[in-house]
Amino acid sequence: MQVDNIKRFKSVLYGVMIGIAAGLIVSLFRLGIENLSKGFLLLAKQAKHNLGFLVLLILINGLIALIGYTLIQKDKNIKGSGIPQVEGLLNGELTYSWWSVLSKKFVGGILAISSGLFLGREGPSIQLGATTAQGLSKLFKQNSDDEKVLVSGGAAAGLSAAFNAPIASTLFVLEEIYHNFSTSVWIVSLSAAVSANFVSSAIFGKVPVLHMQYSHVIPLHIYPYLIGLGIILGLCGMIYEFATLHINYLYEKMSWVPNIVWITIPFMLVIPFEMYLPTIVGGGSTMVLLIAKVTPTLTILIWFLIIRFFMSILSYSTGLPGGIFLPMLSLGALIGAIYAQILISYGVLPQIYFVNFIIISMSGFFACVGKAPFTAILLITEMVGSLQNLMSLAFVTLVAYEVTDLLGGSPIYNEMLQKMLSPQKLLTSGKLTNLYFSIQVGSVMDQSAVKDINWPDGCIIRAIKRNEQYIIPDGDTVLKAGDNIELSTNYDNRGYVYSHVEKLTLDD
């Protein structure tokens, strides 16, 4: 018992050290984005009246596109949000140099996000926190299993420092990234998240990121309308996920267009918005607070939704360091605002509940796209700084989640990871590695013959271990629950093969 107590105490200490380090790095990341963003908006304001400033803005954005493209070419693991990469690292499906990712993600993320692209800081913050913890684990000389625990703590610290939401950040790592609620994981993650939140609060203050002024709780007789809101959020979430995951297929069909062109296009398109509609650019937090304060007309809200939907998709498709976390919340807020305005116009919803619908819609939209309902509820609660909407948040979140679940929606970050792991060309030579799986009762493999399984290309079955006996399989060998199978594949294909076969061994 004493040994366990000492181990938990050490876990807390590791978590605190990781939280302080990650909190400082992510806070510097936030400061860089905020200060550079002000410079871009000031330049865009001058460009409205001065052609020279407009040319300068175009040249700067073009240069940032080139820098971002160069950084991605040097290390592909800095692309996009960073959350799928962290999940792949914790699953053992990806490996990368922590310093390379930390340095390039830091620089590339500040440049891309501050330029006005419709990207969020939270995904990169999670990866920055995770890679910081990865570096510290090398310093602490941790083994591979302990390193994963520390990396999970770093991921929680990164999100906490980005949003000042330590509880939701811890739950996000447990629910969405690490998929493990073991004592060591949650102790390190919570310690790191609280420490990182302390650091960021000391720098940015204690006011919640999306703090809104409202005082009314949605009454029960309004809840039937919340069912409709949940259904709409679920359907919109499916559309958003499909567009985000498949836009690159369109680029691949036009392979004659260089990638640098696709990266440059959003940088050029964002300039008019920076000049004439600055509140709509970036991650979306400024816009969410604005619509909650001034209540725009239905027409304006619809235009905001269209612009942010397409620009968010285009911005993320560049592969530049930047997340979809905050852009997702802003889209949810707009959908909720539009729905509320329609109900208000028909006289079925009092105006005083407009802000409530914005808040609960952010939770519902994130839950149905990220498939992390508990995180969604707690995250919005912490970001808004109020428990008043907890019941309605949970209600709409559950409805939206079930809609996407019934339609076959998958967690978007997991889908992004699978796209990363799927090789463009399976390697058939080079270093080999062995992968091991255990077949569960009720899985696809249980009671199926080897020849009837849809095995991924580029792997072979070496052996089956059953009741301490090894079996050399052939096509007619029937697999059973409890069997341990050993596969061999090329080292560079291990992530793709592992993720494919794991689904076949698990009970759905």
XYZ file of C-alpha atoms in Angstrom:
508
model
C 0.000 0.000 0.000
C 2.846 2.349 0.891
C 4.460 1.627 -2.474
C 1.239 2.549 -4.297
C 0.977 5.795 -2.338
C 4.538 6.762 -3.256
C 3.866 5.900 -6.907
C 0.758 8.112 -6.970
C 2.662 10.927 -5.289
C 5.361 10.706 -7.966
C 2.639 10.763 -10.626
C 1.302 14.020 -9.194
C 4.814 15.529 -9.173
C 5.392 14.491 -12.785
C 2.014 15.924 -13.716
C 2.768 19.253 -12.018
C 6.160 19.559 -13.765
C 4.622 18.721 -17.129
C 1.739 21.123 -16.525
C 4.049 24.025 -15.697
C 6.295 23.374 -18.707
C 3.402 22.822 -21.130
C 1.486 25.742 -19.644
C 4.397 28.097 -20.294
C 4.906 26.892 -23.872
C 1.198 26.998 -24.791
C 0.805 30.391 -23.105
C 3.681 31.728 -25.224
C 1.918 30.167 -28.208
C -1.317 32.004 -27.305
C 0.524 35.278 -26.768
C 2.243 34.941 -30.135
C -1.063 34.345 -31.905
C -2.916 37.149 -30.135
C -0.233 39.785 -30.674
C 0.526 38.848 -34.274
C -3.215 38.695 -35.055
C -3.573 42.300 -33.915
C -0.800 43.254 -36.329
C -2.513 41.507 -39.233
C -5.866 43.142 -38.479
C -4.214 46.555 -38.207
C -2.485 46.007 -41.552
C -5.779 44.876 -43.115
C -7.493 48.009 -41.776
C -4.856 50.178 -43.444
C -5.133 48.131 -46.658
C -8.764 49.291 -47.062
C -7.514 52.763 -47.932
C -3.965 52.172 -49.182
C -3.001 49.967 -52.136
C 0.567 49.671 -50.870
C -0.586 48.094 -47.607
C -2.837 45.702 -49.558
C 0.101 44.557 -51.692
C 2.190 44.150 -48.537
C -0.551 42.033 -46.904
C -0.789 39.827 -49.987
C 2.988 39.337 -50.039
C 3.130 38.526 -46.325
C 0.311 35.982 -46.598
C 2.010 34.419 -49.614
C 5.275 34.202 -47.675
C 3.547 32.539 -44.707
C 1.958 30.025 -47.072
C 5.418 29.203 -48.429
C 6.924 28.920 -44.927
C 4.068 26.666 -43.804
C 4.446 24.483 -46.889
C 8.201 24.166 -46.243
C 7.678 23.213 -42.588
C 5.149 20.531 -43.554
C 7.544 19.111 -46.136
C 10.234 18.837 -43.462
C 7.957 17.128 -40.922
C 4.517 15.857 -41.947
C 3.619 15.187 -38.296
C 2.959 18.884 -37.687
C 0.061 18.917 -40.149
C -3.379 20.006 -39.087
C -4.807 19.747 -35.611
C -2.217 17.498 -33.994
C -4.807 15.554 -32.000
C -4.780 12.548 -34.381
C -0.975 12.454 -34.187
C -1.071 12.424 -30.384
C -3.678 9.658 -30.426
C -1.529 7.653 -32.851
C 1.532 8.174 -30.657
C -0.297 6.934 -27.562
C -1.668 3.934 -29.472
C 1.815 3.020 -30.693
C 0.726 3.603 -34.299
C 2.947 6.636 -34.906
C 6.395 7.757 -33.826
C 7.998 11.140 -34.356
C 10.745 13.401 -33.079
C 9.372 15.479 -30.223
C 11.713 18.415 -30.787
C 11.065 18.588 -34.518
C 7.297 18.638 -33.968
C 7.461 21.035 -31.010
C 9.591 23.648 -32.761
C 7.928 23.502 -36.174
C 4.383 23.277 -34.810
C 5.040 26.282 -32.571
C 6.307 28.496 -35.384
C 3.954 27.204 -38.082
C 0.915 27.394 -35.821
C 1.517 30.992 -34.784
C 1.977 32.091 -38.393
C -1.007 30.193 -39.827
C -3.532 30.984 -37.091
C -2.579 34.640 -36.567
C -2.811 35.316 -40.317
C -6.593 35.042 -40.041
C -7.156 31.532 -41.373
C -10.252 29.918 -39.876
C -8.220 27.656 -37.582
C -8.138 27.118 -33.822
C -5.232 27.048 -31.388
C -6.496 24.146 -29.281
C -5.375 21.198 -31.450
C -1.828 22.526 -31.843
C -1.824 23.333 -28.113
C -2.638 19.707 -27.329
C 0.215 18.488 -29.524
C 2.589 21.102 -28.110
C 1.729 19.935 -24.596
C 2.109 16.279 -25.567
C 5.486 16.789 -27.241
C 6.695 18.826 -24.258
C 5.808 15.875 -22.027
C 7.455 13.518 -24.513
C 10.684 15.510 -24.225
C 10.498 15.556 -20.425
C 9.914 11.801 -20.345
C 13.217 11.371 -22.162
C 14.831 13.545 -19.509
C 13.197 11.496 -16.754
C 14.294 8.288 -18.549
C 10.814 6.764 -18.515
C 9.995 3.452 -20.177
C 7.551 3.372 -23.108
C 4.446 2.716 -20.981
C 5.238 5.452 -18.461
C 6.080 7.811 -21.310
C 2.582 7.374 -22.733
C 1.085 8.299 -19.361
C 3.171 11.478 -19.249
C 2.291 12.319 -22.863
C -1.401 12.028 -22.002
C -0.802 14.480 -19.161
C 0.935 16.849 -21.545
C -2.015 16.703 -23.937
C -4.413 17.582 -21.099
C -2.119 20.422 -20.030
C -2.012 21.804 -23.561
C -5.794 21.958 -23.913
C -6.170 23.350 -20.400
C -3.732 26.164 -21.118
C -5.486 26.913 -24.413
C -9.022 27.096 -22.990
C -8.599 27.443 -19.201
C -10.707 24.308 -18.780
C -8.729 21.800 -16.660
C -11.530 19.342 -15.855
C -12.800 19.071 -19.432
C -9.215 18.844 -20.690
C -8.558 15.862 -18.439
C -11.766 14.169 -19.535
C -11.013 14.855 -23.216
C -7.726 12.975 -22.932
C -9.395 10.061 -21.136
C -12.488 9.927 -23.377
C -11.152 10.877 -26.805
C -7.359 10.483 -26.968
C -6.017 7.883 -24.521
C -9.200 5.798 -24.101
C -8.011 4.714 -20.667
C -9.360 5.672 -17.247
C -6.586 4.042 -15.218
C -5.540 5.712 -11.983
C -2.066 6.652 -13.171
C -3.414 8.271 -16.337
C -6.050 10.457 -14.708
C -3.777 11.491 -11.820
C -1.045 12.703 -14.170
C -3.536 14.277 -16.582
C -5.469 16.132 -13.872
C -2.306 17.319 -12.122
C -0.881 18.569 -15.413
C -4.149 20.214 -16.487
C -4.600 22.074 -13.182
C -0.964 23.225 -13.174
C -1.163 24.418 -16.774
C -4.405 26.240 -16.006
C -2.683 27.983 -13.096
C 0.084 29.195 -15.419
C -2.270 30.402 -18.173
C -4.614 32.062 -15.647
C -1.677 33.982 -14.209
C -0.894 35.291 -17.697
C -4.341 35.750 -19.268
C -6.555 36.167 -16.225
C -9.373 34.070 -14.799
C -12.229 35.212 -17.068
C -13.549 32.168 -19.012
C -12.692 32.134 -22.720
C -16.353 32.306 -23.796
C -17.860 34.114 -20.827
C -21.357 35.383 -21.709
C -23.851 37.486 -19.782
C -27.188 35.759 -19.254
C -29.350 34.933 -16.257
C -32.207 32.727 -17.460
C -32.477 28.948 -17.399
C -34.408 27.268 -20.216
C -37.795 26.100 -18.819
C -39.053 22.561 -19.396
C -41.804 23.568 -21.823
C -39.069 24.697 -24.286
C -37.403 21.258 -24.308
C -39.463 19.859 -27.220
C -37.815 22.511 -29.403
C -34.425 21.345 -28.138
C -35.098 17.945 -29.731
C -35.329 19.648 -33.120
C -32.124 21.561 -32.390
C -30.312 18.333 -31.507
C -31.460 16.668 -34.729
C -30.324 19.640 -36.839
C -26.954 19.727 -35.067
C -26.486 16.007 -35.696
C -27.269 16.329 -39.405
C -25.063 19.404 -39.808
C -22.302 17.633 -37.941
C -22.387 14.775 -40.435
C -22.150 17.222 -43.339
C -19.242 19.070 -41.736
C -17.339 15.870 -40.986
C -17.839 14.533 -44.518
C -16.660 17.783 -46.093
C -13.624 18.057 -43.814
C -12.510 14.481 -44.414
C -13.114 14.382 -48.161
C -12.114 17.755 -49.594
C -8.567 16.507 -50.162
C -9.928 13.859 -52.526
C -10.990 16.742 -54.765
C -7.447 18.086 -54.690
C -6.047 14.644 -55.527
C -8.208 14.467 -58.649
C -6.578 17.705 -59.783
C -3.069 16.410 -59.164
C -1.697 18.721 -61.844
C -2.212 21.645 -59.430
C 0.806 21.997 -57.067
C 0.036 21.656 -53.338
C 1.444 25.098 -52.654
C -1.419 26.545 -54.719
C -4.071 24.881 -52.540
C -2.280 26.182 -49.452
C -2.068 29.721 -50.817
C -5.742 30.028 -51.856
C -7.203 30.381 -48.309
C -4.515 32.936 -47.454
C -5.702 35.094 -50.337
C -9.416 34.555 -49.663
C -9.110 35.567 -46.013
C -7.756 39.054 -46.843
C -11.145 40.617 -47.801
C -12.684 39.257 -44.602
C -9.854 40.733 -42.518
C -10.413 44.064 -44.233
C -14.212 44.327 -44.081
C -15.418 41.679 -41.601
C -12.576 41.181 -39.083
C -14.726 39.710 -36.312
C -15.458 36.594 -38.371
C -11.870 35.499 -39.048
C -9.717 33.175 -36.954
C -10.924 30.443 -34.636
C -14.284 32.080 -34.019
C -14.325 32.989 -30.306
C -14.539 36.731 -31.069
C -17.494 36.133 -33.371
C -19.305 33.920 -30.838
C -19.010 36.573 -28.125
C -20.185 39.224 -30.610
C -23.365 37.459 -31.726
C -24.204 36.669 -28.095
C -23.914 40.368 -27.264
C -25.572 42.128 -30.214
C -27.999 39.457 -31.583
C -27.532 39.825 -35.382
C -30.392 39.411 -37.828
C -31.238 36.017 -39.290
C -29.763 36.975 -42.682
C -26.432 37.978 -41.154
C -26.257 34.786 -39.109
C -26.886 32.640 -42.191
C -24.134 34.456 -44.104
C -21.767 34.027 -41.167
C -22.513 30.299 -41.135
C -21.912 29.897 -44.881
C -18.651 31.850 -44.773
C -17.290 30.084 -41.714
C -18.299 26.643 -42.986
C -16.492 26.928 -46.303
C -13.517 28.901 -45.023
C -13.030 26.466 -42.118
C -12.977 23.543 -44.543
C -10.566 25.322 -46.912
C -8.300 26.475 -44.091
C -7.983 23.012 -42.570
C -7.468 21.350 -45.948
C -4.150 23.191 -46.310
C -2.614 20.882 -43.721
C -1.080 23.868 -41.949
C -0.774 23.667 -38.147
C -4.197 24.653 -36.845
C -7.185 22.973 -35.262
C -10.903 22.511 -35.870
C -11.857 22.441 -32.184
C -12.800 26.117 -31.830
C -14.088 26.407 -35.426
C -16.468 23.536 -34.609
C -17.755 25.375 -31.555
C -18.305 28.554 -33.579
C -20.286 26.651 -36.222
C -22.410 25.109 -33.493
C -22.998 28.548 -31.997
C -24.179 29.908 -35.368
C -26.528 26.971 -35.946
C -28.024 27.496 -32.490
C -28.363 31.236 -33.071
C -30.127 30.710 -36.409
C -32.482 28.129 -34.906
C -33.260 30.431 -31.983
C -33.918 33.414 -34.263
C -36.378 31.375 -36.322
C -38.247 30.308 -33.167
C -38.209 33.896 -31.888
C -39.592 35.199 -35.199
C -42.534 32.785 -34.903
C -43.147 33.832 -31.321
C -42.515 30.421 -29.765
C -39.262 31.340 -28.018
C -38.719 34.413 -25.824
C -35.746 36.576 -26.826
C -34.157 36.094 -23.382
C -33.139 32.509 -24.279
C -31.158 33.449 -27.396
C -27.781 33.200 -25.645
C -28.739 29.882 -24.062
C -29.272 28.361 -27.495
C -25.826 29.543 -28.608
C -24.207 27.869 -25.609
C -25.984 24.527 -25.767
C -25.508 24.283 -29.540
C -21.741 24.505 -29.184
C -21.804 21.442 -26.940
C -24.173 19.497 -29.201
C -22.217 20.162 -32.396
C -18.869 19.252 -30.848
C -20.304 16.078 -29.312
C -21.705 14.770 -32.583
C -18.540 15.491 -34.587
C -15.945 14.561 -31.966
C -18.111 11.762 -30.461
C -17.053 12.882 -26.978
C -20.297 13.940 -25.247
C -19.022 14.151 -21.674
C -16.108 16.322 -22.765
C -18.460 18.553 -24.759
C -20.736 19.191 -21.795
C -17.937 19.934 -19.346
C -15.877 21.925 -21.857
C -18.651 24.386 -22.669
C -19.588 24.634 -18.998
C -16.024 25.617 -18.096
C -15.509 27.884 -21.102
C -18.733 29.797 -20.395
C -18.180 29.749 -16.629
C -21.688 28.754 -15.554
C -23.598 25.625 -14.544
C -26.996 27.086 -15.408
C -27.229 25.295 -18.762
C -26.080 21.888 -17.564
C -29.437 20.130 -17.985
C -30.194 21.595 -21.416
C -26.566 21.036 -22.490
C -26.814 17.371 -21.626
C -30.212 17.027 -23.315
C -29.223 18.557 -26.658
C -25.813 16.875 -26.604
C -27.411 13.455 -26.156
C -29.889 14.027 -29.002
C -27.201 15.296 -31.405
C -24.867 12.455 -30.460
C -27.532 9.808 -31.053
C -28.481 11.275 -34.443
C -24.910 10.941 -35.742
C -24.550 7.551 -34.070
C -27.636 6.204 -35.831
C -26.352 7.611 -39.129
C -23.034 5.826 -38.679
C -20.898 8.833 -37.793
C -17.402 8.229 -36.462
C -15.154 10.363 -34.235
C -13.548 12.849 -36.613
C -10.130 12.725 -34.976
C -10.041 8.939 -35.256
C -10.998 9.169 -38.918
C -8.203 11.673 -39.474
C -5.766 9.281 -37.815
C -6.869 6.424 -40.059
C -6.268 8.583 -43.129
C -2.769 9.308 -41.878
C -2.076 5.650 -41.245
C -3.411 4.454 -44.593
C -0.301 4.291 -46.791
C -0.476 5.677 -50.307
C 1.710 2.755 -51.320
C 2.113 -0.346 -49.174
C 5.765 -1.203 -48.714
C 6.700 -4.830 -49.319
C 10.380 -4.629 -48.444
C 12.443 -3.249 -45.605
C 12.366 -3.730 -41.846
C 9.643 -6.081 -40.569
C 7.789 -5.917 -37.269
C 5.362 -8.247 -35.479
C 1.946 -7.209 -34.190
C -0.103 -9.083 -31.595
C -3.877 -9.171 -31.118
C -6.356 -10.957 -28.861
C -9.736 -11.962 -30.319
C -12.783 -10.968 -28.251
C -16.112 -12.751 -27.995
C -18.561 -11.489 -30.612
C -15.928 -9.866 -32.808
C -15.771 -10.273 -36.600
C -12.948 -12.814 -36.244
C -14.699 -14.963 -33.630
C -15.740 -18.257 -35.282
C -14.571 -17.091 -38.735
C -12.163 -18.926 -41.033
C -8.892 -17.188 -41.874
C -9.798 -17.071 -45.573
C -13.079 -15.282 -44.813
C -11.452 -12.374 -42.967
C -10.892 -9.090 -44.804
C -7.219 -8.797 -43.904
C -5.379 -5.583 -44.810
C -2.846 -5.794 -47.601
C 0.817 -6.081 -46.719
C 0.641 -8.472 -43.762
C 0.873 -12.221 -43.103
C -0.337 -14.381 -40.207
C 2.652 -15.975 -38.508
C 0.953 -17.955 -35.767
C -2.111 -18.415 -33.564
C -1.691 -19.141 -29.854
C -4.606 -21.087 -28.358
C -4.547 -22.554 -24.856
C -0.749 -22.386 -24.687
C -0.523 -24.205 -28.018
C 0.826 -22.609 -31.205
C -1.048 -23.211 -34.471
C 0.386 -22.579 -37.933
C -2.766 -21.396 -39.725
C -4.039 -21.990 -43.221
C -7.116 -20.610 -44.972
C -9.493 -23.095 -43.351
C -8.326 -22.489 -39.775
C -11.252 -21.201 -37.713
C -10.415 -18.410 -35.304
C -11.954 -18.397 -31.837
C -12.447 -15.933 -28.999
C -9.408 -15.954 -26.754
C -6.999 -16.705 -29.603
C -3.859 -14.582 -29.699
C -2.718 -13.955 -33.257
C 0.673 -12.790 -34.451
C 0.996 -10.813 -37.683
C 4.066 -9.655 -39.549
C 4.204 -6.496 -41.670
C 6.571 -3.808 -42.862
C 7.576 -1.453 -40.051
C 6.314 1.627 -41.915
C 2.900 -0.008 -42.458
C 2.404 -1.013 -38.812
C -0.056 1.760 -37.943
C -2.307 1.055 -40.909
C -2.305 -2.719 -40.319
C -2.749 -2.388 -36.557
C -5.766 -0.084 -36.741
C -7.420 -2.250 -39.414
C -6.948 -5.582 -37.636
C -7.791 -4.216 -34.183
C -11.332 -3.375 -35.375
C -11.780 -6.985 -36.489
C -10.747 -8.378 -33.100
C -12.912 -6.157 -30.901
C -16.518 -6.736 -29.905
C -18.605 -3.919 -31.398
